[in-house]
Coordinates of C-alpha atoms and ligand atoms in Angstrom, one line a residue:
M1 CA 82.4 77.5 3.9
K2 CA 83.1 80.6 1.9
R3 CA 80.1 82.3 0.5
K4 CA 81.4 86.1 0.1
K5 CA 81.1 86.1 -3.7
S6 CA 77.6 84.4 -3.8
E7 CA 76.4 86.6 -1.2
R8 CA 77.6 89.7 -3.2
L9 CA 76.2 88.3 -6.4
F10 CA 72.8 87.6 -4.9
A11 CA 72.7 91.2 -3.4
K12 CA 73.1 92.6 -7.0
A13 CA 71.0 90.0 -8.5
Q14 CA 68.0 91.2 -6.2
T15 CA 68.3 94.6 -7.6
L16 CA 67.7 93.4 -10.9
M17 CA 65.5 90.3 -10.8
P18 CA 62.4 89.5 -8.6
G19 CA 64.0 87.6 -5.5
G20 CA 67.2 87.5 -7.3
V21 CA 66.4 84.5 -9.3
N22 CA 64.8 83.7 -12.6
S23 CA 62.8 80.7 -10.9
P24 CA 61.4 80.7 -7.4
V25 CA 62.9 77.4 -6.0
R26 CA 66.3 78.5 -6.7
A27 CA 66.0 81.3 -4.0
F28 CA 66.7 78.6 -1.1
K29 CA 63.4 80.1 0.5
A30 CA 62.5 76.6 2.0
V31 CA 66.2 76.1 3.5
G32 CA 67.2 79.5 4.5
G33 CA 70.3 81.4 3.7
N34 CA 71.1 82.7 0.4
P35 CA 71.5 80.6 -2.7
L36 CA 74.8 79.7 -4.1
F37 CA 75.7 81.3 -7.4
I38 CA 77.2 78.6 -9.5
A39 CA 80.3 79.4 -11.7
K40 CA 80.8 76.0 -13.5
A41 CA 80.1 72.3 -13.5
S42 CA 81.7 69.2 -14.8
G43 CA 80.4 65.6 -14.6
S44 CA 79.0 64.9 -11.1
K45 CA 80.6 68.3 -9.4
I46 CA 79.5 72.0 -9.7
Y47 CA 81.5 74.7 -8.3
D48 CA 80.0 78.1 -7.0
A49 CA 81.5 81.4 -7.4
D50 CA 83.5 81.4 -4.2
G51 CA 85.1 78.2 -5.5
N52 CA 83.3 75.5 -3.3
K53 CA 83.0 72.1 -5.0
F54 CA 79.8 70.0 -4.4
I55 CA 78.5 66.5 -5.6
D56 CA 75.5 67.5 -7.4
Y57 CA 72.1 65.7 -7.0
V58 CA 69.8 68.4 -8.6
A59 CA 71.2 68.1 -12.1
S60 CA 69.5 71.2 -13.0
W61 CA 66.2 69.6 -11.6
G62 CA 66.6 66.6 -13.9
P63 CA 68.1 67.2 -17.2
L64 CA 71.8 66.5 -16.7
I65 CA 71.4 62.6 -16.3
L66 CA 74.8 62.3 -17.9
G67 CA 76.3 64.6 -15.5
H68 CA 77.7 68.3 -16.7
A69 CA 79.4 69.2 -19.7
H70 CA 79.3 66.0 -21.2
P71 CA 81.9 66.2 -24.0
R72 CA 79.9 64.7 -26.7
I73 CA 77.0 67.2 -25.6
V74 CA 79.3 70.2 -25.6
K75 CA 80.9 69.3 -29.0
A76 CA 77.6 68.9 -30.7
I77 CA 76.6 72.2 -29.2
A78 CA 79.6 73.8 -30.6
R79 CA 79.5 72.4 -33.8
Y80 CA 75.9 73.5 -34.4
A81 CA 76.4 76.9 -33.2
A82 CA 79.1 77.5 -35.4
R83 CA 76.4 77.0 -38.3
G84 CA 73.9 79.9 -36.7
T85 CA 71.9 79.5 -33.5
S86 CA 68.6 79.6 -34.9
Y87 CA 66.6 80.1 -38.2
G88 CA 63.0 80.2 -37.4
A89 CA 62.7 77.4 -40.2
P90 CA 62.4 73.5 -40.4
T91 CA 65.7 71.7 -39.9
E92 CA 66.7 68.0 -40.4
L93 CA 67.8 68.0 -36.7
E94 CA 64.1 68.2 -35.7
I95 CA 63.3 65.2 -37.8
V96 CA 66.2 63.4 -36.4
M97 CA 64.9 64.3 -32.6
A98 CA 61.2 63.4 -33.6
E99 CA 62.1 60.2 -34.8
K100 CA 64.4 59.0 -31.8
V101 CA 61.5 60.2 -29.5
S102 CA 58.8 58.4 -31.4
K103 CA 61.0 55.3 -31.6
A104 CA 61.6 55.5 -27.8
I105 CA 57.9 56.3 -26.9
P106 CA 55.7 54.7 -29.5
S107 CA 52.6 56.3 -28.1
M108 CA 53.8 59.6 -29.4
E109 CA 53.4 58.8 -32.9
T110 CA 53.9 62.4 -33.9
L111 CA 55.0 65.3 -31.8
R112 CA 55.6 68.8 -31.5
M113 CA 58.8 70.5 -30.1
V114 CA 58.4 73.4 -27.7
S115 CA 60.7 75.2 -25.3
S116 CA 60.0 74.1 -21.9
G117 CA 58.0 71.6 -20.0
T118 CA 55.3 74.4 -19.2
E119 CA 54.7 75.0 -22.7
A120 CA 54.4 71.3 -23.6
V121 CA 51.9 70.8 -20.8
M122 CA 50.1 73.9 -21.6
S123 CA 49.8 72.8 -25.3
A124 CA 48.6 69.4 -24.4
I125 CA 45.8 70.8 -22.3
R126 CA 44.8 73.0 -24.9
L127 CA 44.8 70.2 -27.4
A128 CA 42.8 68.0 -25.2
R129 CA 40.1 70.8 -24.7
G130 CA 40.2 71.3 -28.3
Y131 CA 40.0 67.6 -29.4
T132 CA 37.2 66.6 -26.9
G133 CA 35.4 69.9 -26.8
R134 CA 35.2 69.6 -23.0
N135 CA 36.4 72.1 -20.4
K136 CA 37.1 70.3 -17.3
I137 CA 40.5 69.0 -16.7
V138 CA 41.7 66.9 -13.5
K139 CA 45.0 66.9 -11.8
F140 CA 46.5 65.6 -8.5
E141 CA 47.3 67.3 -5.3
G142 CA 51.2 67.5 -5.0
C143 CA 51.9 67.3 -8.7
Y144 CA 53.4 70.1 -10.5
H145 CA 53.2 70.6 -14.2
G146 CA 54.6 74.0 -15.0
H147 CA 53.0 77.3 -14.5
A148 CA 50.1 77.2 -17.1
D149 CA 47.1 79.1 -15.5
S150 CA 44.8 75.9 -15.6
L151 CA 47.5 74.1 -13.6
L152 CA 48.3 76.8 -11.1
V153 CA 44.7 75.7 -9.1
K154 CA 44.4 73.9 -5.9
A155 CA 41.6 72.0 -4.4
G156 CA 38.6 74.0 -3.5
S157 CA 36.7 73.0 -0.1
G158 CA 35.9 69.6 -0.6
L159 CA 38.5 67.4 -2.4
L160 CA 36.2 66.8 -5.3
S161 CA 34.9 70.5 -5.6
L162 CA 36.2 72.5 -8.6
G163 CA 39.6 74.5 -8.3
I164 CA 40.4 77.9 -6.8
P165 CA 43.4 79.8 -8.0
E166 CA 46.8 78.9 -6.5
C167 CA 47.8 82.6 -6.8
P168 CA 46.6 85.9 -7.9
G169 CA 46.2 86.5 -11.6
I170 CA 44.6 83.2 -12.4
V171 CA 41.2 83.8 -13.5
P172 CA 38.6 82.1 -11.1
E173 CA 36.1 81.3 -14.1
L174 CA 39.1 79.1 -15.7
A175 CA 40.3 77.5 -12.3
K176 CA 37.0 76.3 -11.7
F177 CA 37.6 73.9 -14.4
T178 CA 40.2 72.1 -13.0
L179 CA 39.6 69.4 -10.3
N180 CA 42.3 68.1 -7.9
L181 CA 42.3 64.6 -6.4
P182 CA 44.6 62.8 -4.3
Y183 CA 47.4 61.0 -6.0
N184 CA 46.9 57.4 -5.7
G185 CA 43.4 58.0 -5.1
A186 CA 41.9 55.3 -7.4
G187 CA 38.8 55.0 -5.8
E188 CA 38.4 59.2 -5.8
V189 CA 39.1 58.8 -9.6
R190 CA 36.3 56.1 -9.9
E191 CA 33.9 58.1 -7.9
L192 CA 34.4 61.4 -10.1
F193 CA 34.3 59.7 -13.3
A194 CA 31.3 57.9 -12.5
R195 CA 29.5 61.2 -11.8
E196 CA 31.1 63.5 -14.6
G197 CA 33.4 61.6 -16.8
G198 CA 31.7 62.7 -19.8
E199 CA 32.5 66.4 -19.2
I200 CA 36.2 65.9 -18.4
A201 CA 38.4 66.7 -21.2
C202 CA 41.7 65.1 -19.7
V203 CA 43.4 63.9 -17.0
I204 CA 47.1 64.9 -16.4
V205 CA 49.3 63.0 -14.3
E206 CA 53.0 62.7 -13.2
P207 CA 53.4 58.9 -13.7
V208 CA 55.6 58.9 -10.7
A209 CA 55.4 62.1 -9.0
G210 CA 58.3 64.3 -8.5
N211 CA 57.2 67.5 -7.3
M212 CA 56.4 66.7 -3.7
G213 CA 59.3 64.8 -3.5
V214 CA 59.1 61.3 -5.2
V215 CA 55.8 59.5 -4.7
P216 CA 55.7 56.3 -6.7
P217 CA 52.3 55.2 -8.1
Q218 CA 50.6 52.4 -6.0
P219 CA 49.7 49.3 -7.8
G220 CA 46.9 49.7 -9.9
F221 CA 46.5 53.6 -9.7
L222 CA 47.7 54.2 -13.7
K223 CA 45.5 51.4 -14.7
T224 CA 42.7 52.9 -13.0
L225 CA 43.3 56.2 -14.9
R226 CA 43.9 54.3 -18.2
E227 CA 40.4 52.3 -17.6
V228 CA 38.1 55.4 -16.6
T229 CA 39.5 58.0 -19.3
R230 CA 39.1 55.6 -21.8
K231 CA 35.6 54.5 -20.8
S232 CA 34.5 58.2 -20.9
G233 CA 36.5 59.7 -23.9
T234 CA 38.7 61.6 -21.7
L235 CA 42.3 61.8 -22.7
L236 CA 45.1 60.7 -20.5
I237 CA 48.1 62.8 -20.5
F238 CA 51.3 61.6 -18.7
D239 CA 53.5 64.4 -17.8
E240 CA 56.9 62.9 -18.4
V241 CA 58.8 66.2 -18.1
I242 CA 60.9 64.7 -15.5
T243 CA 60.4 60.8 -16.1
G244 CA 60.8 60.8 -19.8
F245 CA 64.3 59.4 -20.7
R246 CA 65.0 59.3 -16.8
L247 CA 63.3 56.1 -15.7
S248 CA 63.9 54.3 -19.1
L249 CA 64.6 54.9 -22.7
G250 CA 60.6 54.8 -23.0
G251 CA 60.0 56.6 -19.7
A252 CA 57.5 55.6 -17.0
Q253 CA 54.8 54.7 -19.4
E254 CA 57.2 51.7 -20.6
L255 CA 58.2 50.7 -17.0
Y256 CA 54.5 50.6 -15.9
N257 CA 53.2 49.4 -19.2
I258 CA 50.4 52.1 -19.5
K259 CA 50.0 53.9 -22.7
P260 CA 48.6 57.5 -22.5
D261 CA 46.9 59.3 -25.2
L262 CA 49.4 62.5 -24.8
T263 CA 52.7 62.6 -23.3
C264 CA 54.6 65.9 -22.2
L265 CA 58.3 65.8 -22.2
G266 CA 61.0 68.2 -21.3
K267 CA 64.4 68.5 -19.0
I268 CA 66.5 65.3 -20.6
I269 CA 65.2 65.8 -24.1
G270 CA 67.3 69.1 -24.3
G271 CA 70.4 67.9 -23.1
G272 CA 70.5 70.8 -20.8
L273 CA 69.2 73.6 -23.3
P274 CA 65.5 74.7 -23.4
A275 CA 63.4 72.1 -25.0
G276 CA 60.0 70.3 -24.6
A277 CA 57.7 68.5 -26.5
Y278 CA 54.2 66.8 -26.6
G279 CA 52.6 64.2 -28.8
G280 CA 50.2 61.2 -29.2
P281 CA 48.5 59.5 -32.0
R282 CA 48.2 61.1 -35.3
K283 CA 44.7 61.1 -35.1
I284 CA 44.9 63.5 -32.0
M285 CA 47.7 65.6 -33.1
E286 CA 46.3 66.1 -36.4
S287 CA 44.3 68.8 -34.6
V288 CA 47.3 70.9 -33.9
A289 CA 47.8 73.9 -36.3
P290 CA 48.8 74.3 -39.0
L291 CA 47.1 70.9 -39.8
G292 CA 44.3 71.5 -37.6
P293 CA 42.6 74.3 -35.7
V294 CA 44.3 74.1 -32.0
Y295 CA 46.8 76.8 -32.2
Q296 CA 50.2 76.7 -30.6
A297 CA 53.4 78.1 -31.9
G298 CA 57.2 79.1 -30.8
T299 CA 59.9 81.2 -32.0
L300 CA 62.7 78.7 -30.9
S301 CA 60.6 75.5 -30.9
G302 CA 62.8 73.0 -32.3
N303 CA 66.1 75.3 -31.8
P304 CA 69.0 73.6 -33.5
L305 CA 71.2 73.9 -30.5
A306 CA 68.6 72.3 -28.1
M307 CA 68.2 69.6 -30.8
A308 CA 71.7 69.0 -31.4
A309 CA 72.3 68.5 -27.5
G310 CA 69.5 66.3 -27.0
I311 CA 69.9 64.1 -30.0
E312 CA 73.6 63.5 -28.6
M313 CA 71.6 62.9 -25.2
L314 CA 69.4 60.2 -26.4
N315 CA 72.0 58.6 -28.4
L316 CA 74.1 58.4 -25.3
M317 CA 71.1 57.1 -23.2
S318 CA 70.6 54.3 -25.8
K319 CA 73.9 52.7 -25.0
K320 CA 73.3 49.3 -23.3
K321 CA 73.8 49.3 -19.7
V322 CA 73.2 53.1 -18.9
Y323 CA 69.8 52.4 -17.1
A324 CA 71.3 49.4 -15.0
D325 CA 74.4 51.4 -14.1
L326 CA 71.9 54.2 -12.8
E327 CA 70.0 51.7 -11.0
K328 CA 73.1 50.2 -9.4
K329 CA 74.2 53.5 -8.1
S330 CA 71.0 54.9 -7.1
Q331 CA 70.1 51.8 -5.0
K332 CA 73.6 52.2 -3.3
L333 CA 73.2 55.5 -2.6
C334 CA 69.6 55.0 -1.1
D335 CA 70.7 52.0 1.0
G336 CA 73.3 53.9 2.6
L337 CA 71.3 57.0 3.3
R338 CA 68.6 54.3 4.8
K339 CA 71.3 52.7 6.9
N340 CA 72.4 56.3 8.3
A341 CA 69.0 57.0 9.6
E342 CA 68.3 53.4 11.0
T343 CA 71.7 53.7 13.0
L344 CA 71.2 57.3 14.2
G345 CA 67.3 56.5 15.2
I346 CA 66.0 59.3 13.0
P347 CA 62.5 58.5 11.7
A348 CA 63.0 58.8 7.9
R349 CA 61.2 57.7 4.7
F350 CA 62.9 56.8 1.7
T351 CA 61.2 56.7 -2.0
R352 CA 62.8 56.1 -5.3
V353 CA 62.2 55.0 -8.8
G354 CA 65.2 54.4 -10.8
S355 CA 67.7 57.4 -10.5
M356 CA 64.9 59.9 -8.9
F357 CA 64.9 59.4 -5.1
S358 CA 63.7 61.2 -1.8
M359 CA 64.3 61.3 1.9
F360 CA 61.4 62.5 4.0
F361 CA 61.8 63.1 7.7
T362 CA 58.7 61.1 8.8
D363 CA 57.7 57.9 9.9
K364 CA 54.4 57.8 8.0
E365 CA 54.3 55.6 4.6
I366 CA 54.5 58.1 1.6
V367 CA 51.5 57.7 -0.5
D368 CA 50.3 61.2 -1.4
Y369 CA 50.5 64.9 -0.8
A370 CA 48.8 64.4 2.7
S371 CA 51.6 62.0 3.8
V372 CA 54.3 63.8 2.4
K373 CA 53.1 67.0 4.2
T374 CA 53.8 65.2 7.8
S375 CA 57.4 65.5 7.0
D376 CA 59.6 67.4 9.4
T377 CA 60.7 70.3 7.1
E378 CA 62.7 71.8 9.9
M379 CA 64.8 68.7 10.2
F380 CA 65.1 68.8 6.4
K381 CA 66.3 72.4 6.5
R382 CA 69.1 71.5 9.1
Y383 CA 70.1 68.3 7.0
F384 CA 70.2 70.3 3.7
N385 CA 72.7 73.0 5.1
A386 CA 74.6 70.3 7.1
M387 CA 75.0 68.6 3.7
L388 CA 76.0 71.7 1.9
E389 CA 78.9 72.3 4.4
E390 CA 79.7 68.8 3.7
G391 CA 80.1 69.6 -0.1
I392 CA 77.0 68.0 -1.2
Y393 CA 74.4 69.7 -3.3
L394 CA 70.7 68.7 -2.7
A395 CA 67.6 70.2 -4.0
P396 CA 66.9 73.2 -1.5
S397 CA 63.3 71.7 -0.8
Q398 CA 61.9 68.6 1.2
F399 CA 59.3 68.5 -1.9
E400 CA 61.5 68.0 -4.8
A401 CA 63.3 65.1 -6.3
G402 CA 67.1 64.0 -5.9
F403 CA 68.8 62.7 -9.1
V404 CA 71.7 60.4 -9.7
S405 CA 73.6 60.8 -13.0
T406 CA 75.9 58.2 -14.9
A407 CA 78.9 60.7 -14.0
H408 CA 78.2 59.8 -10.3
T409 CA 81.0 57.4 -9.4
D410 CA 81.1 54.6 -6.5
E411 CA 83.4 57.1 -4.8
D412 CA 80.6 60.0 -5.1
I413 CA 78.3 57.7 -3.5
E414 CA 80.7 56.8 -0.7
T415 CA 81.5 60.1 0.1
T416 CA 77.8 61.5 0.3
V417 CA 76.6 58.5 2.5
S418 CA 79.3 59.3 5.0
A419 CA 78.7 63.1 4.5
A420 CA 75.3 62.4 5.1
K421 CA 75.9 60.3 8.4
R422 CA 77.8 63.4 9.7
A423 CA 74.9 66.0 8.6
L424 CA 72.3 63.9 10.1
K425 CA 74.1 63.2 13.3
K426 CA 74.4 67.4 13.2
A427 CA 70.8 68.2 12.3
K428 CA 69.7 66.0 15.1
T429 CA 71.9 67.6 17.7
C430 CA 70.9 70.8 16.9
N431 CA 67.3 70.0 16.9
K432 CA 67.9 68.7 20.6
M433 CA 69.5 71.9 21.5
N434 CA 66.7 74.0 20.1
R435 CA 64.4 72.4 22.2
Ligands
LIG501 P1 59.5 73.9 -17.1 O1 58.6 74.8 -17.8 O2 60.3 74.2 -15.8 O3 60.7 73.2 -18.2 O4 58.9 72.2 -16.8 C1 57.7 72.6 -16.0 C2 57.2 71.1 -15.4 C3 56.5 70.2 -15.9 N1 56.3 68.8 -15.6 C4 57.0 68.3 -14.5 C5 56.6 67.1 -13.9 C6 58.1 69.3 -13.9 O5 58.8 68.7 -12.8 C7 58.1 70.7 -14.3 C8 59.3 71.4 -13.8 N2 60.2 71.1 -12.6 C9 60.5 71.9 -11.7 C10 61.1 71.4 -10.5 N3 60.7 69.8 -10.2 C11 61.4 72.9 -12.2 C12 62.4 73.9 -11.4 C13 62.1 75.1 -11.5 O6 60.6 75.5 -11.4 O7 62.8 75.8 -11.3

């Protein structure tokens, strides 16, 4: 596969940006080699600077659920760009967006638009602390909620111990208020809340984990979170930055019928442009400035172009059969990938909820971060690169989710499954040769 242009661009990029990228996971560190520089994309395909074409399952890490450059979204952006790109003043578009989100996700009675998932989560955490007057927060190992300080915290020595900074620059005095529990650890949650529930401002959870690869909630896990938080006056925050409008129009909370206190959104609601949102019942959101004392602001919050793209996205996602179509294609893909691994006798586990999926090279049941970490990442690395050579673009990390879009055709799925069989064979053979 020709990569000269990408190599040249990457060399130049590295002289100007840390690691040559504007977000670390793009640097291909987990899979070796250098990142491809993408020149354009359309539908289910992306094209790199050397003209190589790929069937894309990254979807810009989730937002492009309708595929790239959807004509109706491109038209909406162009139409509003001609009217000016930002005013720093309220617009009708923000009302239309807020109405659509609140209608689709009724728990978000009122909401605030921001410009990223990180901003949505950071603001929701501050609101939870301000609203409850408590400092401690609970997150789950393997979940990622953006790069706000309180969320870049890993478990201390004992799992139930207070958090320690995940990287330099996080103040230890702040980190200690973040507690990490095992995802799907309903028992550990009950234990913690029995002991100190009254001190906990919020629990934040990916209702379907997507940042350690896809790990679905075990039966009863989300219900336990809802019960213990309600009992202790703790706010339950669903981080639906990935799952919002991905799993259903009402997100994971509709799918699992659990009503959180606050919801964070991102990715899909911007239609591929920078947007995020957080929201919940009026009585909580009334604490947010300028109504209440919890401050949060943003120059480009509710940006008209992002709103125009997001509104078009939500209009298109509201059409009948969209989710049924995504389910059918995603099932066909994962059934095919599973069959490949079985035929070749390669230990693999598959997880999928709707159109987000993962393949782990392990024979352990995938239920939490510990089980995910048993995956053979060297095997994934060989498989990822073999798939790239086959013209299939997967997320460059075992610990990310894959995404199917409405633009993926049956032919794309069939091409992917047969390519994956060859890639698996190659990855397995290389493994034998390296022994
Ligand atoms: P952003 O700030 O990247 O828009 O959103 C942060 C975020 C919050 N919550 C969840 C559940 C998320 O998945 C994310 C961001 N996801 C990562 C990859 N899974 C974005 C890719 C990247 O970091 O470049």
